[in-house]
Short mmCIF file of C-alpha atoms in Angstrom, two decimals:
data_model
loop_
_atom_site.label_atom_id
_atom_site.label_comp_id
_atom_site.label_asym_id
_atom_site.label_seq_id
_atom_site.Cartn_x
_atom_site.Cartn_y
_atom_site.Cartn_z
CA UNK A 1 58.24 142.75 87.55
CA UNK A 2 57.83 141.55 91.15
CA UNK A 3 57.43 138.16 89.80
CA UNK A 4 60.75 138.08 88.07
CA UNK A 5 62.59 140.02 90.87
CA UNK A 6 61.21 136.81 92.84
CA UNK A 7 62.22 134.55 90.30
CA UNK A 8 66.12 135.17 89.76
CA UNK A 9 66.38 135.60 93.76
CA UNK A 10 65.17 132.06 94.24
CA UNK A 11 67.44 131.00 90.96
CA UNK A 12 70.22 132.72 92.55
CA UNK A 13 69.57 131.05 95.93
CA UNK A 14 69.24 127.32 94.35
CA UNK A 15 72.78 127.95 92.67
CA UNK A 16 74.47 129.07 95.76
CA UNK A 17 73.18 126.42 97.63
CA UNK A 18 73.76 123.58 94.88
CA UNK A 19 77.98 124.66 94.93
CA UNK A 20 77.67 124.89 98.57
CA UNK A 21 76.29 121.27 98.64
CA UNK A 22 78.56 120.49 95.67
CA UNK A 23 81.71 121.50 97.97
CA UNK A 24 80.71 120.01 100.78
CA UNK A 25 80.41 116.55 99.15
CA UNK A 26 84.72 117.14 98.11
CA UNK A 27 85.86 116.47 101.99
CA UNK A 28 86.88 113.09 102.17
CA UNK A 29 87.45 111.29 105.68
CA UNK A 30 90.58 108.61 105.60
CA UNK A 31 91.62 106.92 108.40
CA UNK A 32 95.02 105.70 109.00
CA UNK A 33 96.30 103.37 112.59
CA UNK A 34 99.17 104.02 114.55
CA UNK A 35 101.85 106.97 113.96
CA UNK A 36 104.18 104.99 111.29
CA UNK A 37 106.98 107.41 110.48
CA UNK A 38 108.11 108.77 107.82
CA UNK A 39 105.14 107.06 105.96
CA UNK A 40 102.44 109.57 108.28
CA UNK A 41 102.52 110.61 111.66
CA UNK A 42 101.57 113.09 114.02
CA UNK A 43 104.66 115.95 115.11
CA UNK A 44 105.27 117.97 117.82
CA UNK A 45 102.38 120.43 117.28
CA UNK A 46 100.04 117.74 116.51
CA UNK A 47 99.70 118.49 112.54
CA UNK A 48 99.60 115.47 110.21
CA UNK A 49 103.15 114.51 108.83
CA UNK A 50 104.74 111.93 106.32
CA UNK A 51 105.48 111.22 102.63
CA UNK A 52 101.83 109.09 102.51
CA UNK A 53 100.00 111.82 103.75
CA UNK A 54 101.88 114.69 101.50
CA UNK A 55 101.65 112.59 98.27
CA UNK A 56 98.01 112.01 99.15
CA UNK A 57 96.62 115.45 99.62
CA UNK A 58 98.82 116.35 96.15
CA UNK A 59 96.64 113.91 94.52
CA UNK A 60 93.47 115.20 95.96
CA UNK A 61 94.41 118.51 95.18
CA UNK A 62 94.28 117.34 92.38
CA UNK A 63 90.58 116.43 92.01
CA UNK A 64 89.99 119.31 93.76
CA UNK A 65 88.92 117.41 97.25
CA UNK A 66 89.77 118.26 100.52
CA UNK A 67 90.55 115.34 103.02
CA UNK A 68 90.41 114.94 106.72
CA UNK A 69 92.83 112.33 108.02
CA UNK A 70 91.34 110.78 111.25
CA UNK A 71 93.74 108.46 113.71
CA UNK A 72 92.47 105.19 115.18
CA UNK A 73 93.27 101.57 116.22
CA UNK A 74 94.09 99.53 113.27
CA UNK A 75 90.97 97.27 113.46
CA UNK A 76 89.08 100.34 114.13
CA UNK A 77 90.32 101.79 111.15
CA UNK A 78 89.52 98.42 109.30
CA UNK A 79 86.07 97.92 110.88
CA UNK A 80 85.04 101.93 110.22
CA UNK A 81 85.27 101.57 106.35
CA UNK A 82 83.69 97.94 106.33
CA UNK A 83 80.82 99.88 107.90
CA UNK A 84 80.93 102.84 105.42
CA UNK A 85 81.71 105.39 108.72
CA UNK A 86 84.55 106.96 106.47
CA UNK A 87 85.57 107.01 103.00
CA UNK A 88 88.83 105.36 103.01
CA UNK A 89 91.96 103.73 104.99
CA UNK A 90 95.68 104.85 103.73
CA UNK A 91 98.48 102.69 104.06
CA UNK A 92 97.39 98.76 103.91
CA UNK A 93 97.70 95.74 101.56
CA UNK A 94 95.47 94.33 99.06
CA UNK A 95 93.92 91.35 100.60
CA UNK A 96 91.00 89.02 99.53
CA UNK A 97 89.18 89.71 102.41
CA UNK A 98 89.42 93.60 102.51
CA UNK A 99 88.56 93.83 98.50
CA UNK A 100 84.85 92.48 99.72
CA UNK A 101 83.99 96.08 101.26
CA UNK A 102 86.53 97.97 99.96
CA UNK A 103 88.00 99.56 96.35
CA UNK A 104 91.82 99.34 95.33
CA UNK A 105 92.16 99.95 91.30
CA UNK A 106 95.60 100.58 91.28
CA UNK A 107 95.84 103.26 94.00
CA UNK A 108 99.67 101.79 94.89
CA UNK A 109 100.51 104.53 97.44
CA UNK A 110 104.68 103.25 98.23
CA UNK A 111 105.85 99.54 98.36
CA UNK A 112 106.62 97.86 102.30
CA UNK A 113 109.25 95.68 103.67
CA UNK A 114 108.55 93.77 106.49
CA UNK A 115 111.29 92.05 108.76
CA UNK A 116 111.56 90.29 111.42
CA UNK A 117 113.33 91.31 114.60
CA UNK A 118 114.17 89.87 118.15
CA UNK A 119 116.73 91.05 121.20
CA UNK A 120 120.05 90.90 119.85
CA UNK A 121 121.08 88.38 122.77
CA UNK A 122 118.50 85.83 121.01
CA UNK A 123 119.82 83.50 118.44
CA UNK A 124 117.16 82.62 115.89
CA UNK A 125 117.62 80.02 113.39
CA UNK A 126 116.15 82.18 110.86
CA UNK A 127 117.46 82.02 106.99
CA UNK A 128 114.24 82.85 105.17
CA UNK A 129 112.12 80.08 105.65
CA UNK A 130 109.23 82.01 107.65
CA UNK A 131 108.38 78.33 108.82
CA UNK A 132 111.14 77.97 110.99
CA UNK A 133 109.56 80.09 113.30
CA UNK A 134 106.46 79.10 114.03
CA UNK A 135 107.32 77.10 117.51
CA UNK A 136 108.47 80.91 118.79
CA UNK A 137 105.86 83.33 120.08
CA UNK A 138 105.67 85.73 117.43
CA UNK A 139 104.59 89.86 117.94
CA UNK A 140 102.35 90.97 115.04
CA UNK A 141 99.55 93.80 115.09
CA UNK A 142 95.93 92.64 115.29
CA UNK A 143 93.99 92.34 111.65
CA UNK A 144 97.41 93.23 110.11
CA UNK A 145 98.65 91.79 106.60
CA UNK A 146 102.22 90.96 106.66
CA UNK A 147 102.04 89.88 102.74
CA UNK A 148 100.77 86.61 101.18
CA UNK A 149 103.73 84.12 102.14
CA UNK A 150 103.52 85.03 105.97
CA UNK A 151 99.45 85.58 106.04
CA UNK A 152 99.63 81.63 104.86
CA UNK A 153 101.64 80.35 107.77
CA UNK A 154 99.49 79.42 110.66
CA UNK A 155 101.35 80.95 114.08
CA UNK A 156 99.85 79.09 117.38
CA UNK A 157 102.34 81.68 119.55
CA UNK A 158 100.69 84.61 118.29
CA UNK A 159 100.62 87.55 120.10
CA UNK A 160 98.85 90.40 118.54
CA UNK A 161 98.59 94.28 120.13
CA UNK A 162 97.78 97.52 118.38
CA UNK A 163 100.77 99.44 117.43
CA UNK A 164 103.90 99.03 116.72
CA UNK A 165 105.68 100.52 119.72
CA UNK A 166 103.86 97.99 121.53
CA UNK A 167 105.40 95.16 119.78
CA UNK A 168 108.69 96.83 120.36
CA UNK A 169 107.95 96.86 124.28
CA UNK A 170 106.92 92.98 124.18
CA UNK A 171 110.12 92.08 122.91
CA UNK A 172 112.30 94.12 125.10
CA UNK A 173 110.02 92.46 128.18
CA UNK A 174 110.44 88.83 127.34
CA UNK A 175 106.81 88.75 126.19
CA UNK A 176 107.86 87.70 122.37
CA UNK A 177 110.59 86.21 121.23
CA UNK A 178 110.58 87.80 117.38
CA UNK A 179 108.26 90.17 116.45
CA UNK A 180 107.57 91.42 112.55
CA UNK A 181 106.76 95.24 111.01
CA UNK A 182 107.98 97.83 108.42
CA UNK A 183 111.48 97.58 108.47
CA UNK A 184 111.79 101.59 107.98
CA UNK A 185 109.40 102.32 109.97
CA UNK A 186 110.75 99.91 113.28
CA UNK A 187 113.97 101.13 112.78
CA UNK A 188 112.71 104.99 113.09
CA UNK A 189 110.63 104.01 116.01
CA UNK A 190 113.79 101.84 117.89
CA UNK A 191 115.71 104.91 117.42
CA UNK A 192 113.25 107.07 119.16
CA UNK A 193 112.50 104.85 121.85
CA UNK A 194 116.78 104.42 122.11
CA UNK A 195 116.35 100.65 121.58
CA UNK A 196 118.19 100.58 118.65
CA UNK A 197 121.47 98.56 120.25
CA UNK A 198 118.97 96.10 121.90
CA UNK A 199 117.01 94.65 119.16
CA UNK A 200 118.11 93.60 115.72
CA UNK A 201 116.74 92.48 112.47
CA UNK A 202 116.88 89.40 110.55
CA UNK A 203 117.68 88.73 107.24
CA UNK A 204 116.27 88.15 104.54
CA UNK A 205 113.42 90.34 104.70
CA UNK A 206 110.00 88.37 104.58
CA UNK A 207 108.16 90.46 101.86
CA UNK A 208 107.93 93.56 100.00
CA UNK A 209 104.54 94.43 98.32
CA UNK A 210 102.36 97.48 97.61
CA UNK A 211 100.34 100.03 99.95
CA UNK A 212 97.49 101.23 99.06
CA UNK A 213 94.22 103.61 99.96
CA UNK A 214 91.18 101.59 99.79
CA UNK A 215 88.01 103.45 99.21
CA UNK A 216 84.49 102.51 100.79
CA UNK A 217 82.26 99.75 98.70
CA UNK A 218 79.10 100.63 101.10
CA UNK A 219 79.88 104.64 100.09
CA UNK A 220 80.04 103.73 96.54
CA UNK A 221 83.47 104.97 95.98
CA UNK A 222 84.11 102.83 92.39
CA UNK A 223 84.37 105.71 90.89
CA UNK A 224 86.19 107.97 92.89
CA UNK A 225 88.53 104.83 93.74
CA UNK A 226 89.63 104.67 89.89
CA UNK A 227 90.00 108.59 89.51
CA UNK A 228 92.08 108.95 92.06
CA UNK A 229 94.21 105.54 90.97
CA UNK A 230 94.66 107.86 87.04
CA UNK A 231 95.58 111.14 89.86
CA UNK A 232 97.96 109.50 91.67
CA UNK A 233 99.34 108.24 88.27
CA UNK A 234 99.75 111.74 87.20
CA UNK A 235 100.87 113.38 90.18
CA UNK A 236 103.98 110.67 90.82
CA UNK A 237 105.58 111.53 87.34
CA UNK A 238 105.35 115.10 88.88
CA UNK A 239 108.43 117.36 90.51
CA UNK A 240 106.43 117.83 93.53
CA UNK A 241 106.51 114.30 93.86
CA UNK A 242 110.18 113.68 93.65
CA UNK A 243 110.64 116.60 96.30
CA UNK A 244 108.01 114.45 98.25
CA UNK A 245 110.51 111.71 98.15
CA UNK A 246 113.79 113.21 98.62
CA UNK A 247 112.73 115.53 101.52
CA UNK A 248 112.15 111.97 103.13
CA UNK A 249 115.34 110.58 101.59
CA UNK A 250 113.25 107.80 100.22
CA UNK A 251 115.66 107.70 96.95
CA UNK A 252 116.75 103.70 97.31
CA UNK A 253 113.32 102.91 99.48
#
């Protein structure tokens, strides 16, 4: 009797600890750079914001993971998942070079336009060809993907820095004479910062392509890469996800 007693305590014990492990193994660490509003972004009280970040957890929900979003330097960010020190990155382009240590499927998280911009007392002879351009020193952030027609241009005036904001700040100091980001995005920021009647943008925009999460290759996230592409499928034919998108009024974006 003492035996069995023994026996379905220990059986218990092995199953409790198995779903503890089991849970455990269902928090996910992404990292993400700079504050990029309304995409994600830190508020007032320090809690995670943005329509990435909602349409994210949604998903994971889904799959019944948890996820800890972590804030670094972009190359940080880039260099942490090369290593395998976190699962994923939100909120970057497919690139040849980052599909060698890291998993996209078809996780397409929003689409980004990126535009150039300079001090609205600077006349740029700018009328799409990216080119014409190239003998100006140009802002961009460091290990950044601007799409496949800029990435190709070689810029010998390139001055690269961390976040956005700090772009902003070179141009308004004479230390660039065009810079390029998320046209949304530099447009939010510019109105924070109450630049917005000091720097302009030019037209055309130079790309618009996907964002995506990439997932780990050290980790071994294949798998949980193409789940979560077949989630996030799911989730943006969803209600929840079209309140996602008109709570950021993100209807003609």
């Amino acid at each position: 009797m003492k035996k069995s007693i023994k026996k379905i305590f220990f059986c218990a014990l092995f199953l409790i600890l198995s779903v503890c492990h089991a849970n455990a193994e269902q928090m996910l660490t992404i990292v993400r750079g700079q504050d990029f509003p309304p995409y994600h972004y830190l508020d007032k009280n320090g809690v995670e914001q943005g329509f990435i970040i909602e349409i994210i957890i949604e998903t994971a929900n889904l799959l019944d993971i948890s996820i800890s979003f972590k804030q670094y330097p972009w190359s940080r960010c880039i260099n942490m998942v090369k290593k395998g020190y976190v699962d994923a990155m939100m909120n970057l382009f497919k690139t040849k070079n980052r599909k060698t240590f890291m998993h996209f499927s078809n996780n397409i998280l929003a689409h980004e336009t990126n535009t150039l911009f300079t001090l609205k007392t600077i006349d740029l002879p700018y009328s799409g060809d990216i080119k014409t351009i190239i003998p100006y020193k140009i802002g961009t952030i460091r290990n950044y993907s601007y799409g496949k027609r800029f990435d190709a241009v070689n810029f010998p005036l390139n001055y690269q820095l961390e976040t956005e904001k700090e772009l902003i700040k070179s141009l308004i100091n004479n230390r660039c004479n065009v810079i390029v980001g998320n046209k949304l995005a530099v447009r939010i920021l510019l109105d924070q910062m109450e630049l917005d009647d000091q720097i302009k943008p030019l037209s055309p925009d130079i790309s618009k392509d996907p964002l995506y999460i990439g997932f780990s290759k050290i980790r071994g996230h294949k798998a949980l890469s193409n789940t979560f592409s077949k989630k996030l499928k799911q989730f943006k034919i969803s209600e929840k996800y079209q309140k996602i998108i008109q709570k950021y009024s993100l209807e003609n974006h």
